[in-house]
């Protein structure tokens, strides 16, 4: 399964899915520390290292996923951490940003993990979450954007497998409520032609 997710992350469409996260991180200072939680096969970090001057680290509860991430040549010098559920084993105020790509909407109760995230973020730190919406349509514009490639069949599978949980996450408004409780700033953008949403909290 880990090898399959590596295969999916390397499909051309997945770059377009992840791109909004890197755009939200752009205002961070040079050499900011960024932790990607649920990094899987490490595609976000690979893209981030090629486009930013940030210091990246990855973390996942699945050690087989971390093995796949370690196989990327550009991640050989990236710290990759094995996690326990709901626990981020880092010191307080360790990172400028923490990212979650297709992670939080799969967790029945993400609040303990969100509290941990707030703890390890530095002042003015940023939590960024990318989630499928379960909405939008696969239009000719979408096909033109992602291009024609043999691996892009996984885009249709992703759409089918994530739609229900994506819609449920959007209805809950979990991150907006968490930001309100923390007296932090919440933002949301619909991206990827309506197929995904990127949310971020500025603490």
mmCIF file of N, CA and C in Angstrom, residues 17-73:
data_model
loop_
_atom_site.group_PDB
_atom_site.id
_atom_site.type_symbol
_atom_site.label_atom_id
_atom_site.label_comp_id
_atom_site.label_asym_id
_atom_site.label_seq_id
_atom_site.Cartn_x
_atom_site.Cartn_y
_atom_site.Cartn_z
ATOM 1 N N UNK A 17 -2.594 19.438 -6.972
ATOM 2 C CA UNK A 17 -3.311 19.337 -5.704
ATOM 3 C C UNK A 17 -2.515 19.981 -4.568
ATOM 4 N N UNK A 18 -1.199 19.740 -4.513
ATOM 5 C CA UNK A 18 -0.357 20.228 -3.425
ATOM 6 C C UNK A 18 0.070 21.692 -3.576
ATOM 7 N N UNK A 19 0.093 22.188 -4.780
ATOM 8 C CA UNK A 19 0.641 23.521 -5.049
ATOM 9 C C UNK A 19 0.082 24.621 -4.147
ATOM 10 N N UNK A 20 -1.231 24.649 -3.840
ATOM 11 C CA UNK A 20 -1.756 25.725 -2.975
ATOM 12 C C UNK A 20 -1.103 25.775 -1.593
ATOM 13 N N UNK A 21 -0.670 24.636 -1.076
ATOM 14 C CA UNK A 21 -0.019 24.622 0.240
ATOM 15 C C UNK A 21 1.282 25.409 0.190
ATOM 16 N N UNK A 22 2.062 25.197 -0.839
ATOM 17 C CA UNK A 22 3.323 25.929 -0.977
ATOM 18 C C UNK A 22 3.071 27.424 -1.145
ATOM 19 N N UNK A 23 1.988 27.774 -1.807
ATOM 20 C CA UNK A 23 1.662 29.190 -1.972
ATOM 21 C C UNK A 23 1.295 29.833 -0.637
ATOM 22 N N UNK A 24 0.601 29.108 0.210
ATOM 23 C CA UNK A 24 0.235 29.636 1.525
ATOM 24 C C UNK A 24 1.470 29.789 2.409
ATOM 25 N N UNK A 25 2.478 28.963 2.183
ATOM 26 C CA UNK A 25 3.702 29.036 2.983
ATOM 27 C C UNK A 25 4.666 30.130 2.516
ATOM 28 N N UNK A 26 4.441 30.691 1.351
ATOM 29 C CA UNK A 26 5.382 31.657 0.779
ATOM 30 C C UNK A 26 5.747 32.816 1.710
ATOM 31 N N UNK A 27 4.814 33.367 2.521
ATOM 32 C CA UNK A 27 5.186 34.507 3.381
ATOM 33 C C UNK A 27 6.140 34.172 4.521
ATOM 34 N N UNK A 28 6.400 32.889 4.770
ATOM 35 C CA UNK A 28 7.292 32.531 5.869
ATOM 36 C C UNK A 28 8.694 33.067 5.604
ATOM 37 N N UNK A 29 9.452 33.342 6.661
ATOM 38 C CA UNK A 29 10.813 33.855 6.478
ATOM 39 C C UNK A 29 11.739 32.797 5.878
ATOM 40 N N UNK A 30 12.830 33.248 5.274
ATOM 41 C CA UNK A 30 13.829 32.314 4.762
ATOM 42 C C UNK A 30 14.315 31.389 5.884
ATOM 43 N N UNK A 31 14.507 30.146 5.534
ATOM 44 C CA UNK A 31 15.014 29.127 6.472
ATOM 45 C C UNK A 31 14.021 28.828 7.598
ATOM 46 N N UNK A 32 12.743 29.125 7.368
ATOM 47 C CA UNK A 32 11.711 28.731 8.327
ATOM 48 C C UNK A 32 11.688 27.204 8.455
ATOM 49 N N UNK A 33 11.291 26.733 9.634
ATOM 50 C CA UNK A 33 11.176 25.298 9.874
ATOM 51 C C UNK A 33 9.735 24.862 9.634
ATOM 52 N N UNK A 34 9.563 23.888 8.753
ATOM 53 C CA UNK A 34 8.234 23.409 8.383
ATOM 54 C C UNK A 34 8.163 21.909 8.622
ATOM 55 N N UNK A 35 7.123 21.475 9.320
ATOM 56 C CA UNK A 35 6.878 20.059 9.587
ATOM 57 C C UNK A 35 5.664 19.605 8.790
ATOM 58 N N UNK A 36 5.821 18.576 7.977
ATOM 59 C CA UNK A 36 4.720 17.992 7.224
ATOM 60 C C UNK A 36 4.253 16.733 7.945
ATOM 61 N N UNK A 37 3.066 16.810 8.555
ATOM 62 C CA UNK A 37 2.514 15.691 9.323
ATOM 63 C C UNK A 37 1.651 14.827 8.399
ATOM 64 N N UNK A 38 1.862 13.520 8.464
ATOM 65 C CA UNK A 38 1.199 12.635 7.514
ATOM 66 C C UNK A 38 1.856 12.754 6.153
ATOM 67 N N UNK A 39 3.161 12.862 6.150
ATOM 68 C CA UNK A 39 3.885 13.159 4.915
ATOM 69 C C UNK A 39 3.804 12.041 3.892
ATOM 70 N N UNK A 40 3.466 10.830 4.335
ATOM 71 C CA UNK A 40 3.355 9.734 3.378
ATOM 72 C C UNK A 40 4.673 9.490 2.676
ATOM 73 N N UNK A 41 4.631 9.481 1.351
ATOM 74 C CA UNK A 41 5.836 9.238 0.559
ATOM 75 C C UNK A 41 6.651 10.506 0.330
ATOM 76 N N UNK A 42 6.288 11.603 0.981
ATOM 77 C CA UNK A 42 7.144 12.781 1.020
ATOM 78 C C UNK A 42 7.082 13.718 -0.162
ATOM 79 N N UNK A 43 6.017 13.677 -0.954
ATOM 80 C CA UNK A 43 5.973 14.501 -2.161
ATOM 81 C C UNK A 43 5.948 15.996 -1.847
ATOM 82 N N UNK A 44 5.193 16.417 -0.833
ATOM 83 C CA UNK A 44 5.162 17.843 -0.510
ATOM 84 C C UNK A 44 6.556 18.344 -0.153
ATOM 85 N N UNK A 45 7.279 17.571 0.635
ATOM 86 C CA UNK A 45 8.631 17.989 1.022
ATOM 87 C C UNK A 45 9.538 18.060 -0.204
ATOM 88 N N UNK A 46 9.438 17.083 -1.092
ATOM 89 C CA UNK A 46 10.243 17.110 -2.309
ATOM 90 C C UNK A 46 9.970 18.382 -3.107
ATOM 91 N N UNK A 47 8.693 18.729 -3.282
ATOM 92 C CA UNK A 47 8.350 19.951 -3.999
ATOM 93 C C UNK A 47 8.811 21.183 -3.231
ATOM 94 N N UNK A 48 8.619 21.151 -1.903
ATOM 95 C CA UNK A 48 8.996 22.300 -1.090
ATOM 96 C C UNK A 48 10.487 22.569 -1.118
ATOM 97 N N UNK A 49 11.279 21.519 -1.100
ATOM 98 C CA UNK A 49 12.737 21.703 -1.140
ATOM 99 C C UNK A 49 13.192 22.293 -2.466
ATOM 100 N N UNK A 50 12.457 22.002 -3.535
ATOM 101 C CA UNK A 50 12.854 22.513 -4.844
ATOM 102 C C UNK A 50 12.404 23.962 -5.069
ATOM 103 N N UNK A 51 11.453 24.443 -4.248
ATOM 104 C CA UNK A 51 10.869 25.760 -4.488
ATOM 105 C C UNK A 51 11.077 26.752 -3.346
ATOM 106 N N UNK A 52 11.564 26.309 -2.208
ATOM 107 C CA UNK A 52 11.686 27.191 -1.046
ATOM 108 C C UNK A 52 13.057 27.025 -0.397
ATOM 109 N N UNK A 53 13.362 27.949 0.515
ATOM 110 C CA UNK A 53 14.599 27.846 1.300
ATOM 111 C C UNK A 53 14.320 27.336 2.712
ATOM 112 N N UNK A 54 13.155 26.753 2.916
ATOM 113 C CA UNK A 54 12.758 26.312 4.249
ATOM 114 C C UNK A 54 13.539 25.063 4.670
ATOM 115 N N UNK A 55 13.579 24.858 5.984
ATOM 116 C CA UNK A 55 14.103 23.618 6.564
ATOM 117 C C UNK A 55 12.912 22.695 6.801
ATOM 118 N N UNK A 56 12.839 21.614 6.030
ATOM 119 C CA UNK A 56 11.689 20.716 6.073
ATOM 120 C C UNK A 56 11.959 19.502 6.953
ATOM 121 N N UNK A 57 10.892 19.057 7.623
ATOM 122 C CA UNK A 57 10.909 17.773 8.310
ATOM 123 C C UNK A 57 9.579 17.075 8.030
ATOM 124 N N UNK A 58 9.581 15.762 8.075
ATOM 125 C CA UNK A 58 8.364 14.998 7.828
ATOM 126 C C UNK A 58 8.048 14.074 8.987
ATOM 127 N N UNK A 59 6.790 13.706 9.108
ATOM 128 C CA UNK A 59 6.370 12.807 10.186
ATOM 129 C C UNK A 59 5.172 11.993 9.725
ATOM 130 N N UNK A 60 5.105 10.749 10.181
ATOM 131 C CA UNK A 60 3.988 9.882 9.816
ATOM 132 C C UNK A 60 3.880 8.768 10.857
ATOM 133 N N UNK A 61 2.674 8.241 11.016
ATOM 134 C CA UNK A 61 2.470 7.101 11.910
ATOM 135 C C UNK A 61 2.780 5.784 11.212
ATOM 136 N N UNK A 62 2.907 5.818 9.888
ATOM 137 C CA UNK A 62 3.133 4.610 9.094
ATOM 138 C C UNK A 62 4.611 4.545 8.700
ATOM 139 N N UNK A 63 5.346 3.632 9.307
ATOM 140 C CA UNK A 63 6.774 3.526 9.028
ATOM 141 C C UNK A 63 7.063 3.099 7.590
ATOM 142 N N UNK A 64 6.153 2.335 6.985
ATOM 143 C CA UNK A 64 6.353 1.945 5.592
ATOM 144 C C UNK A 64 6.280 3.161 4.675
ATOM 145 N N UNK A 65 5.430 4.120 5.026
ATOM 146 C CA UNK A 65 5.360 5.363 4.261
ATOM 147 C C UNK A 65 6.680 6.125 4.378
ATOM 148 N N UNK A 66 7.239 6.161 5.560
ATOM 149 C CA UNK A 66 8.498 6.867 5.759
ATOM 150 C C UNK A 66 9.628 6.214 4.961
ATOM 151 N N UNK A 67 9.590 4.900 4.819
ATOM 152 C CA UNK A 67 10.571 4.211 3.991
ATOM 153 C C UNK A 67 10.466 4.688 2.545
ATOM 154 N N UNK A 68 9.226 4.853 2.072
ATOM 155 C CA UNK A 68 9.035 5.363 0.716
ATOM 156 C C UNK A 68 9.570 6.788 0.583
ATOM 157 N N UNK A 69 9.342 7.599 1.594
ATOM 158 C CA UNK A 69 9.850 8.972 1.560
ATOM 159 C C UNK A 69 11.376 8.980 1.528
ATOM 160 N N UNK A 70 11.994 8.095 2.290
ATOM 161 C CA UNK A 70 13.452 8.035 2.349
ATOM 162 C C UNK A 70 14.067 7.634 1.015
ATOM 163 N N UNK A 71 13.284 7.015 0.158
ATOM 164 C CA UNK A 71 13.797 6.599 -1.145
ATOM 165 C C UNK A 71 13.894 7.757 -2.135
ATOM 166 N N UNK A 72 13.325 8.887 -1.804
ATOM 167 C CA UNK A 72 13.466 10.056 -2.683
ATOM 168 C C UNK A 72 14.861 10.641 -2.483
ATOM 169 N N UNK A 73 15.645 10.764 -3.550
ATOM 170 C CA UNK A 73 17.009 11.289 -3.397
ATOM 171 C C UNK A 73 17.062 12.652 -2.721
#
